[in-house]
Short mmCIF file of C-alpha atoms in Angstrom, two decimals:
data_model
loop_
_atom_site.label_atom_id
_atom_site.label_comp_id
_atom_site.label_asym_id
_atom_site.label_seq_id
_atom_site.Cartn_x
_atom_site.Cartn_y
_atom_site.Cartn_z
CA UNK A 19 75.55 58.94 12.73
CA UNK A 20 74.32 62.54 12.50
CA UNK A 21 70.88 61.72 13.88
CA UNK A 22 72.22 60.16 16.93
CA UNK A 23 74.71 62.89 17.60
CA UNK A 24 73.46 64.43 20.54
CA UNK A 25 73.43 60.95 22.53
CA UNK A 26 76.93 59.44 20.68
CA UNK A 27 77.87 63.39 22.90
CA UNK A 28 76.89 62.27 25.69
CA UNK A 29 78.25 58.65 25.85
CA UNK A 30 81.32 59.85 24.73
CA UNK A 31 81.95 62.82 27.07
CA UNK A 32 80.62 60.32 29.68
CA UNK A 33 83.78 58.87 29.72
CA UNK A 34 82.17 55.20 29.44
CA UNK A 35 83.00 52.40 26.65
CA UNK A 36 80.19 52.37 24.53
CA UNK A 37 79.65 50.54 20.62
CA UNK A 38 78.52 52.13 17.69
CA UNK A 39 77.24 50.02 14.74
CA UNK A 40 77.81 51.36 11.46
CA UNK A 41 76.25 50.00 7.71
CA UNK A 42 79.07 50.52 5.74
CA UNK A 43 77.28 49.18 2.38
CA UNK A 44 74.24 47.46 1.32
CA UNK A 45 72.68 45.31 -1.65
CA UNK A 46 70.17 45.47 -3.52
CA UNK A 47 66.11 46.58 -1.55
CA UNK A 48 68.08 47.41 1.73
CA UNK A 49 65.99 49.49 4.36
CA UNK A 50 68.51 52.05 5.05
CA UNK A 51 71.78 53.69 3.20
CA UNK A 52 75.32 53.34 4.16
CA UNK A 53 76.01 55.69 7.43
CA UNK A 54 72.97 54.79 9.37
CA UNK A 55 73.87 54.47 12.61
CA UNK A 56 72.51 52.61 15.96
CA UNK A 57 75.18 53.21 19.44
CA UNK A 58 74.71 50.89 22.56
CA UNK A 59 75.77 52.05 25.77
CA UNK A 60 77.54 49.82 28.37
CA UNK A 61 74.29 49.54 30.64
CA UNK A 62 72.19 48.40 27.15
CA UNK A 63 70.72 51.38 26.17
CA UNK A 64 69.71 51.51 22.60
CA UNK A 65 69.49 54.80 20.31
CA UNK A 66 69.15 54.79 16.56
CA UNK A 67 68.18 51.83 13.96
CA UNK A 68 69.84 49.71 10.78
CA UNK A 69 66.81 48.24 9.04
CA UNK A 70 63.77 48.80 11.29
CA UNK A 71 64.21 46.01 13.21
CA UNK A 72 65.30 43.29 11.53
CA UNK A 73 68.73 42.89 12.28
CA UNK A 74 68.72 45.15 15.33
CA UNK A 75 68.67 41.93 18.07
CA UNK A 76 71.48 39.96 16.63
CA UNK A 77 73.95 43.61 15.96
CA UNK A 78 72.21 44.52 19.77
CA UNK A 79 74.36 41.18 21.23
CA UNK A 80 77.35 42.01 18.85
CA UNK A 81 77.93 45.22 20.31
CA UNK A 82 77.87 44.03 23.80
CA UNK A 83 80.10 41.56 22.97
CA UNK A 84 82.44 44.47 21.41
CA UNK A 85 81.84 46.90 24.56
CA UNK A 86 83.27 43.39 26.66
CA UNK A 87 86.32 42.85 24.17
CA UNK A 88 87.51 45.65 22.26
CA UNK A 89 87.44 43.90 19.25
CA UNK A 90 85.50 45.67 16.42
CA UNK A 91 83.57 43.08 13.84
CA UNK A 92 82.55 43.47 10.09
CA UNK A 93 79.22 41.63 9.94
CA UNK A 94 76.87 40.74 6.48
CA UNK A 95 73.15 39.94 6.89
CA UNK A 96 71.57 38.74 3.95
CA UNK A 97 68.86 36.63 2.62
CA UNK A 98 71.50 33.97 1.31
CA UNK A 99 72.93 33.98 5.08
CA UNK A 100 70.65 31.04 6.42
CA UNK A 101 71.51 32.81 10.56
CA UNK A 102 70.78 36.27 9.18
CA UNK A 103 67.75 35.54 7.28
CA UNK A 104 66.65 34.26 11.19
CA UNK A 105 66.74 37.43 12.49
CA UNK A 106 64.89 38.62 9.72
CA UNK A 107 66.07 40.68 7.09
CA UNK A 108 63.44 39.83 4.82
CA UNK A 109 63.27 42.61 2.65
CA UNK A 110 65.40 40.90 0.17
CA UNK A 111 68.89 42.94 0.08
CA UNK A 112 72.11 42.53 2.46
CA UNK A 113 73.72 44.86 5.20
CA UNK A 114 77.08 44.87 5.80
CA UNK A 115 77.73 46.13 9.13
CA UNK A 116 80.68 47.55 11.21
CA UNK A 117 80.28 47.49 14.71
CA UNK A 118 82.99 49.00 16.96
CA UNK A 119 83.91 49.68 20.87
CA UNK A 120 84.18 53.58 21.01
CA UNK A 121 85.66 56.04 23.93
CA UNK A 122 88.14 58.31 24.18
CA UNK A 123 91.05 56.25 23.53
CA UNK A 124 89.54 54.53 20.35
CA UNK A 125 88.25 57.64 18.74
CA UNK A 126 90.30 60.53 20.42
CA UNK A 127 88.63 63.24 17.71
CA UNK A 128 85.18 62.42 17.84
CA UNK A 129 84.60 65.17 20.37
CA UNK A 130 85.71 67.63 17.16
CA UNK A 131 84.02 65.14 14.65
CA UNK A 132 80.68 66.41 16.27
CA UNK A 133 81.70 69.62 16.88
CA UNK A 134 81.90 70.31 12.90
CA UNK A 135 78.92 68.55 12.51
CA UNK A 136 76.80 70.39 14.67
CA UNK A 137 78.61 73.87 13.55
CA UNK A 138 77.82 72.65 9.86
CA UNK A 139 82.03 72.74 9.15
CA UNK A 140 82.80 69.64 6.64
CA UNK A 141 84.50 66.35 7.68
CA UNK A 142 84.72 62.59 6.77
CA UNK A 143 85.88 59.81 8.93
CA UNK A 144 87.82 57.22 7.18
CA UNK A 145 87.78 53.71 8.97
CA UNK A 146 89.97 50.63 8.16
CA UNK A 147 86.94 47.64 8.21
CA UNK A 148 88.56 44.86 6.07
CA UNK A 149 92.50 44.08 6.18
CA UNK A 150 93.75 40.19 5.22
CA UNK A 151 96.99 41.43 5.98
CA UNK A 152 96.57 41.05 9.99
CA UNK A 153 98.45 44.27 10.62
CA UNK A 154 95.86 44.96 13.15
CA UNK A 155 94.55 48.21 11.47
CA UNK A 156 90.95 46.94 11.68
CA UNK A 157 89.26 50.00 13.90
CA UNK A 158 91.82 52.60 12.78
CA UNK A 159 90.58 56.06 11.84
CA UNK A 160 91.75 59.14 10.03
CA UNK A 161 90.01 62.19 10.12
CA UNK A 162 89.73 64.47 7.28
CA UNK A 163 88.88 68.01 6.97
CA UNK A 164 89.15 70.08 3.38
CA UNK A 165 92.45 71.71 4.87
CA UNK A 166 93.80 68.90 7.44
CA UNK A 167 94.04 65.05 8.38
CA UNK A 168 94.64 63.49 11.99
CA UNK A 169 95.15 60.01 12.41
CA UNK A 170 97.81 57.49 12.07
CA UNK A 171 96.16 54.56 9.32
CA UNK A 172 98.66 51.85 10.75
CA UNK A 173 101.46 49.83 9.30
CA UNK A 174 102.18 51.49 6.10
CA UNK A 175 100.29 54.28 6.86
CA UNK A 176 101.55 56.80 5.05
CA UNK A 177 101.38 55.48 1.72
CA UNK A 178 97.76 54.81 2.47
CA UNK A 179 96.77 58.13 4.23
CA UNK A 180 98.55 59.69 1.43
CA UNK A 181 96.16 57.84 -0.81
CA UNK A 182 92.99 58.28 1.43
CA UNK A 183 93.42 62.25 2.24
CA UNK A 184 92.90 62.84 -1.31
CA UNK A 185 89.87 60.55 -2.07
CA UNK A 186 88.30 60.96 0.59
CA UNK A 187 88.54 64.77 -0.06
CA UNK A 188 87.10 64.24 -3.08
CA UNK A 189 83.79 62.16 -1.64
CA UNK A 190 83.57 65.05 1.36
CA UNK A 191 83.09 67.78 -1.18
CA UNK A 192 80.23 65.66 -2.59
CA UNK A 193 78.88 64.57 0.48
CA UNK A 194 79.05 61.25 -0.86
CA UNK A 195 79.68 58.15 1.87
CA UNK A 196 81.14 54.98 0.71
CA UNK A 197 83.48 52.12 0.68
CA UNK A 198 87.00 52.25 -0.56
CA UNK A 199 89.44 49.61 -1.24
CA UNK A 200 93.26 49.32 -1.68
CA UNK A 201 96.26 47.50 -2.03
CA UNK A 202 97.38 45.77 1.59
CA UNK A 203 99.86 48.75 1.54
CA UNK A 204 97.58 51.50 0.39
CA UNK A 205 98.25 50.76 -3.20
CA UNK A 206 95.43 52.21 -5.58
CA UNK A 207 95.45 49.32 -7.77
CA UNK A 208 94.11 46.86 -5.43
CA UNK A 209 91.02 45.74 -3.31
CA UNK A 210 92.23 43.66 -0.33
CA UNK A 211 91.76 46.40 2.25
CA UNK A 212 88.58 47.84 2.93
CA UNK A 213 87.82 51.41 4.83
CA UNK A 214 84.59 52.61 5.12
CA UNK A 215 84.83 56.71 4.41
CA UNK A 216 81.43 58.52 6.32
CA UNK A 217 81.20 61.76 5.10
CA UNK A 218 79.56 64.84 6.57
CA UNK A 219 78.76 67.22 4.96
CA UNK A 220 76.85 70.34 5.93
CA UNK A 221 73.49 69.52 5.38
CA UNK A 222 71.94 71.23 2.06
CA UNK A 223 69.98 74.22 2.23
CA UNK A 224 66.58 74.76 1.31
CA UNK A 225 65.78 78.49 0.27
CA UNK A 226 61.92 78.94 0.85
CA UNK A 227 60.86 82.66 -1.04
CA UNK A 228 57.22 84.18 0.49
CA UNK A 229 56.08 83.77 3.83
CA UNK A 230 52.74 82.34 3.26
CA UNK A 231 50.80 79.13 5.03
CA UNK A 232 52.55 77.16 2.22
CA UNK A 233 55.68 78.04 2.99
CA UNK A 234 55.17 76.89 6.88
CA UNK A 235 54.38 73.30 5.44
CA UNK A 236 57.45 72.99 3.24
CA UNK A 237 59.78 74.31 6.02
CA UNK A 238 58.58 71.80 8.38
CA UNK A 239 58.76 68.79 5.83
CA UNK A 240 62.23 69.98 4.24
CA UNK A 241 63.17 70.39 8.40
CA UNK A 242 62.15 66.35 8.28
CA UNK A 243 64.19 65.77 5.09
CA UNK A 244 67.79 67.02 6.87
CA UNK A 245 67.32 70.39 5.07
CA UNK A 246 68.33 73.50 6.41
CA UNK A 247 65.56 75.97 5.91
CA UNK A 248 65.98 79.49 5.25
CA UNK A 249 62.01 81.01 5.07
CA UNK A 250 62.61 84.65 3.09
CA UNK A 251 60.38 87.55 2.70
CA UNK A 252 60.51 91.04 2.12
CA UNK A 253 57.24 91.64 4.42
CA UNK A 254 58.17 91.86 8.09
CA UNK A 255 54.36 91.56 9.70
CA UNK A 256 54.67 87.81 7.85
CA UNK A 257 58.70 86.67 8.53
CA UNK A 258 58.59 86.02 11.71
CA UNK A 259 60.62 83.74 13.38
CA UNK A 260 57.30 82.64 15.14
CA UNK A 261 55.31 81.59 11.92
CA UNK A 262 58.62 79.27 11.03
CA UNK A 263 59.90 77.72 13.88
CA UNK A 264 61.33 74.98 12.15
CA UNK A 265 63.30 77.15 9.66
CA UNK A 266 66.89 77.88 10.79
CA UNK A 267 66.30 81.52 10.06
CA UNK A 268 64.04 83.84 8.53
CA UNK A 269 65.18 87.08 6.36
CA UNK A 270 63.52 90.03 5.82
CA UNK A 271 64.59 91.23 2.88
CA UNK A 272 63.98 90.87 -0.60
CA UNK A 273 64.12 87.69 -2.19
CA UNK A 274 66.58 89.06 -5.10
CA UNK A 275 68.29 90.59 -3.08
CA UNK A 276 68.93 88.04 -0.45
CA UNK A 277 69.71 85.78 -3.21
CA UNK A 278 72.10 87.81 -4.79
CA UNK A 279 73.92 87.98 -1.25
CA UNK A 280 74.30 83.99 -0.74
CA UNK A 281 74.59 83.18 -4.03
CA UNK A 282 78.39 81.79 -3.36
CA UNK A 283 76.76 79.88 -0.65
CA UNK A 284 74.59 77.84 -3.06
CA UNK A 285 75.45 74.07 -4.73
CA UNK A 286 74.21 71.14 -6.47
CA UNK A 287 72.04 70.08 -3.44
CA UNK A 288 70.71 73.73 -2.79
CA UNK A 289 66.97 73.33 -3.74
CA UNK A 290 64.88 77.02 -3.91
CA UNK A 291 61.06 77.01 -3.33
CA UNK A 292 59.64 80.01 -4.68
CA UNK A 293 56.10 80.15 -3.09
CA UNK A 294 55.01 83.95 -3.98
CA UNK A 295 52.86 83.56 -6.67
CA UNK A 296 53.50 87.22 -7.27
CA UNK A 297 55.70 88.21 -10.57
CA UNK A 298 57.47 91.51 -8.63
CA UNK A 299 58.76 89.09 -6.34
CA UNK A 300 59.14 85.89 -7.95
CA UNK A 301 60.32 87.27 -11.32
CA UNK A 302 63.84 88.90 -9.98
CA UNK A 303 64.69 86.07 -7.82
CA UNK A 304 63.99 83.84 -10.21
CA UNK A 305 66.17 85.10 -13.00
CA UNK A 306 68.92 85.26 -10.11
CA UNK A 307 68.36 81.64 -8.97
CA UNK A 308 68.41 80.22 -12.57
CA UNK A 309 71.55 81.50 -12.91
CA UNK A 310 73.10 79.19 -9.65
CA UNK A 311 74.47 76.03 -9.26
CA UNK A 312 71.03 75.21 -7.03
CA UNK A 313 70.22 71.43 -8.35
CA UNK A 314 66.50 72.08 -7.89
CA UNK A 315 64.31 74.99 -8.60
CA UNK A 316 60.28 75.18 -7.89
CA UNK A 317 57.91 78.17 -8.41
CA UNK A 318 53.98 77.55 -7.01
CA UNK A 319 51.34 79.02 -9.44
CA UNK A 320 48.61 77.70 -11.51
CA UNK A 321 49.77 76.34 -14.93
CA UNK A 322 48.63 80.37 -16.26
CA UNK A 323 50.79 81.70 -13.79
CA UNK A 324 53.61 79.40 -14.99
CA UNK A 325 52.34 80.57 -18.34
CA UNK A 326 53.03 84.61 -18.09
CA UNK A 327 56.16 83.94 -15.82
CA UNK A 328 57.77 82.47 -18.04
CA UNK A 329 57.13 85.80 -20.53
CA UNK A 330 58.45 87.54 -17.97
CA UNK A 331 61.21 85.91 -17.20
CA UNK A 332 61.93 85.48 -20.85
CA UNK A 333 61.85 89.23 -21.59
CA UNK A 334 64.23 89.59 -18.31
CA UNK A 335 66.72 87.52 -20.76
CA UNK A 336 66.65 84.32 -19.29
CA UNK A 337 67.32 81.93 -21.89
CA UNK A 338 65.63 78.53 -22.97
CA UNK A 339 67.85 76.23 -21.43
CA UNK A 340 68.10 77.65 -17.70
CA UNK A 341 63.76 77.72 -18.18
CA UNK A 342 64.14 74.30 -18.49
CA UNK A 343 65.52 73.75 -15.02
CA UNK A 344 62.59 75.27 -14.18
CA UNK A 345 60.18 72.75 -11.66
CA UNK A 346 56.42 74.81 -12.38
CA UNK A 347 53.87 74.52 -11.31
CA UNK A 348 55.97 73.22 -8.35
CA UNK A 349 55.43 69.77 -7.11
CA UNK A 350 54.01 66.14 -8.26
CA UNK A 351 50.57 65.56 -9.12
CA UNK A 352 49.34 64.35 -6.12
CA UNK A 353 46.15 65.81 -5.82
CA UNK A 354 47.10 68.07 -3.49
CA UNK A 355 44.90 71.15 -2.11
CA UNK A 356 45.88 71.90 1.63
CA UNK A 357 49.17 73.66 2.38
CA UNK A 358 50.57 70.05 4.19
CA UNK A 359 49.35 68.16 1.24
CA UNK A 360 51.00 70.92 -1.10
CA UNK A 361 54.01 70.46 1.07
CA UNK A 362 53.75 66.87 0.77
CA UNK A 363 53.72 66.96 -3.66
CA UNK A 364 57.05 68.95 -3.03
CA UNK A 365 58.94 67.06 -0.76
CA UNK A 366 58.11 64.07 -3.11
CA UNK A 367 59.33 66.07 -6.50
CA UNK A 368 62.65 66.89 -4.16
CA UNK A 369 63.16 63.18 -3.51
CA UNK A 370 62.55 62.18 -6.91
CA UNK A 371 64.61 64.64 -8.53
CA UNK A 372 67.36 63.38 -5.80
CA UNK A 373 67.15 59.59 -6.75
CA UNK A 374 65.53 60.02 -10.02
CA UNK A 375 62.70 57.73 -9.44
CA UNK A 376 59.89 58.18 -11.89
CA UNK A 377 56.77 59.20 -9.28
CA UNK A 378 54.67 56.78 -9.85
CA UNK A 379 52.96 54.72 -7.63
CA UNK A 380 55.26 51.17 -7.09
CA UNK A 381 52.46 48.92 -7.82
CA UNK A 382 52.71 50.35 -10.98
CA UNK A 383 56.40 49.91 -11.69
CA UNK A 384 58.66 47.00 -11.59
CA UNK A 385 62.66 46.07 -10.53
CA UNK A 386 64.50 47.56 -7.82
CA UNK A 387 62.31 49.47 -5.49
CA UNK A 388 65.71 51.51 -4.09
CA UNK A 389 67.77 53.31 -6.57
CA UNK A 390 72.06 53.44 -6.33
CA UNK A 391 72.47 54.77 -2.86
CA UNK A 392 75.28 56.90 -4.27
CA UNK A 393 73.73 58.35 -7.44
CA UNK A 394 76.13 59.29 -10.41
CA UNK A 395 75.44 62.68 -9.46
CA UNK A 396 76.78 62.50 -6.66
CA UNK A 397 80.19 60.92 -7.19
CA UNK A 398 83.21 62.27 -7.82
CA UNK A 399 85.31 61.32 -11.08
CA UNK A 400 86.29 57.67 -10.42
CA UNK A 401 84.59 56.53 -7.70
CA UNK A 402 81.93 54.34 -9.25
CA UNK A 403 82.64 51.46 -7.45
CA UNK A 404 80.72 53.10 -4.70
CA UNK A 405 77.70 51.63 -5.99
CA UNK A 406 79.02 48.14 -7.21
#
C-alpha cells in the first residue's frame, strides 16, 4: 500500500467508506508481490493495480460490493479457476486477494499507520484473512511497532496477539511481508487461521559517493526502485541539491567521513555506489564501507582502475574476503556507455543481487521467470513457510 499512500490519506481523512484490495500471497509467475495494493473509493474511483489488469475488473465489482456490505472477502484467481482465468490472469500463477471496507471505524490507526510510513518509523499491520472457526475475526487488525501493539485480534485474542507481536516483530525488522497461520486459538502448531502480516519498513537507503553526471542517473533510477538516495560529495560547486533533485539529500562532506558518521544507520538492504573514480576519495570510503553490514557494494572504474584499487585498498588492510563483496567495475554487462544506460547496468546488478537471478537474458534461461517473493535472505529464523 505504500505507493498509494497519499490517496488511501485522503479517502480516509475524508471520512467516506472506501475498499482497499490487498494480495496477500501469490503462486508461481504472478505479476506482482504480496502487499500490492489497489483502493476504490465509494464514487468508483480507482488508484493502484494487482496484476496489470487482469484481475482488476472482477476485484473492481468486489470492492463495491464490500463498500455496500461491510463484509471483507478472501478471493483466489488462478489459471485452474475456470471464472478467474475469464478475467484473465493468464500469466500462469494465482493471486490470492483480500479485499476489505476501510474507514475510521474499521481501521481506527491507519491515520498513524501512514504517519510512520511517510516519517520512515517501522510498522506492520497484521490482518486476520482466513478463520474456519466463525468467531467473526475476519477483518481484524493489530498494529505493531518494534516497542508497542494496538489492536484487539478477537475471541482468544490474547493468546494469539501474544503469538503475533513477536513474529510479526521478527518479519518487521526484515521488512519481510507474508502470510502466517495458527491454531483457531492462536496456537503455533497449527494452520487453520490465516493473517496476512504487511510490513513497512523504512525504505532502504542508497548511498551514492561523487557528484558526477553518473551519479544523477543512478539517483533517479534507485528514486524509481523505492530507494532513498543520499548523493555525497566533498565538492560543494557539484552537491547541489539542484543537480539531484530526486535524492532525499545531498552532503557535502567527505565520503569517509560521512560514512563513518551513518555507519549505525546502515543494513543488509543498504546498497553504496561509489561513482568517483578517484583513489583519494574512493579508497577511504571504501575500506569504511567494506567494513558495514551494507548488502551491496559498487565502485565505477575501468577493469585497471578496479585493478590498482584493489592494491590500494589491500595495503589499507582490507582483507580478501570483505574484497570479495566487492561489485567492480560496477554494474552488468549491458553495453552500457551513457550515464542513463550506466545507470540502467546498475539498477539491474541491484535487482539481481536482490533476487539472485542470474542476468541473463530470459530467452536464454528456463523455469520460473519470478524468483521466491520472500528470498531466504530475507526471512527471519523460521518463517519459511512464507514462500510455500
Amino acid at each position: 500500500m505504500r505507493d498509494i499512500r497519499a490517496t488511501v490519506s485522503e479517502l480516509y481523512a475524508s471520512g467516506e467508506t472506501f475498499a482497499v484490495a490487498t494480495i496477500i500471497d501469490t503462486d508461481k509467475s504472478a505479476p506482482r508481490d504480496a502487499g500490492a495494493a489497489m483502493a476504490v473509493s465509494a464514487s468508483g474511483e480507482v488508484v493502484g493495480s494487482l496484476s496489470g489488469g487482469c484481475v482488476e475488473g472482477d476485484v473492481y465489482e468486489e470492492a463495491l460490493e464490500v463498500i455496500r456490505t461491510g463484509v471483507p472477502v478472501r478471493r483466489t484467481y488462478g489459471v485452474s479457476d475456470e471464472e478467474a482465468f475469464s478475467v484473465g490472469l493468464t500469466c500462469g500463477g494465482t493471486l490470492h486477494v483480500f479485499v476489505e471496507p476501510v474507514d475510521r471505524g474499521t481501521h481506527p490507526r491507519l491515520g498513524a499507520v501512514l504517519d510512520a510510513v511517510e516519517d520512515h518509523r517501522p510498522v506492520a499491520v497484521a490482518t486476520i484473512v482466513s478463520d474456519p472457526s466463525e468467531a467473526g475475526r475476519v477483518g481484524r487488525r493489530r498494529v505493531v511497532w518494534p516497542d508497542d501493539a494496538e489492536g484487539d485480534p478477537g475471541p482468544g485474542g490474547g493468546r494469539l496477539a501474544d503469538a503475533l507481536d513477536d513474529d510479526v516483530r521478527g518479519m518487521l525488522a526484515q521488512g519481510a511481508t507474508g502470510v502466517l497461520r495458527y491454531g483457531v486459538d492462536g496456537q503455533r502448531r497449527g494452520d487453520e487461521l490465516e493473517v496476512f502480516v504487511q510490513s513497512f519498513a523504512p525504505a532502504p537507503r542508497m548511498l551514492v559517493f561523487g557528484a558526477i553526471d553518473f551519479a544523477a542517473a543512478v539517483a533517479d533510477l534507485g528514486a524509481y526502485l523505492g530507494y532513498r538516495v543520499t548523493v555525497c560529495d566533498a565538492r560543494p560547486v557539484f552537491a547541489t541539491a539542484k543537480r539531484f533533485p530526486t535524492a532525499e539529500e545531498v552532503v557535502v562532506k567527505w565520503p569517509h567521513v560521512f560514512l563513518d558518521e551513518i555507519a549505525d544507520q546502515i543494513d543488509g538492504r543498504t546498497a553504496i555506489c561509489v561513482l568517483t573514480h578517484d583513489p583519494k576519495f574512493d579508497v577511504p570510503v571504501l575500506t569504511r564501507a567494506l567494513n558495514t553490514r551494507a548488502g551491496y557494494i559498487g565502485a565505477m572504474g575501468s577493469r585497471r582502475t578496479h585493478g590498482d584499487r584493489l592494491e590500494r585498498l589491500r595495503e589499507a588492510g582490507v582483507e580478501e574476503a570483505a574484497l570479495e563483496r566487492l561489485h567492480s567495475p560496477i554494474g552488468l554487462d549491458l553495453g552500457a556507455r551513457t550515464p542513463e544506460e550506466t545507470a540502467v547496468s546498475i539498477a539491474a546488478e541491484l535487482v539481481r543481487n536482490r533476487w539472485g537471478g542470474s542476468g541473463r537474458a530470459l530467452s536464454e534461461t528456463t523455469g520460473r521467470i519470478h524468483r521466491d517473493t520472500a528470498p531466504a535472505s530475507l526471512l527471519p529464523a523460521g518463517f519459511g513457510h512464507l514462500r510455500e
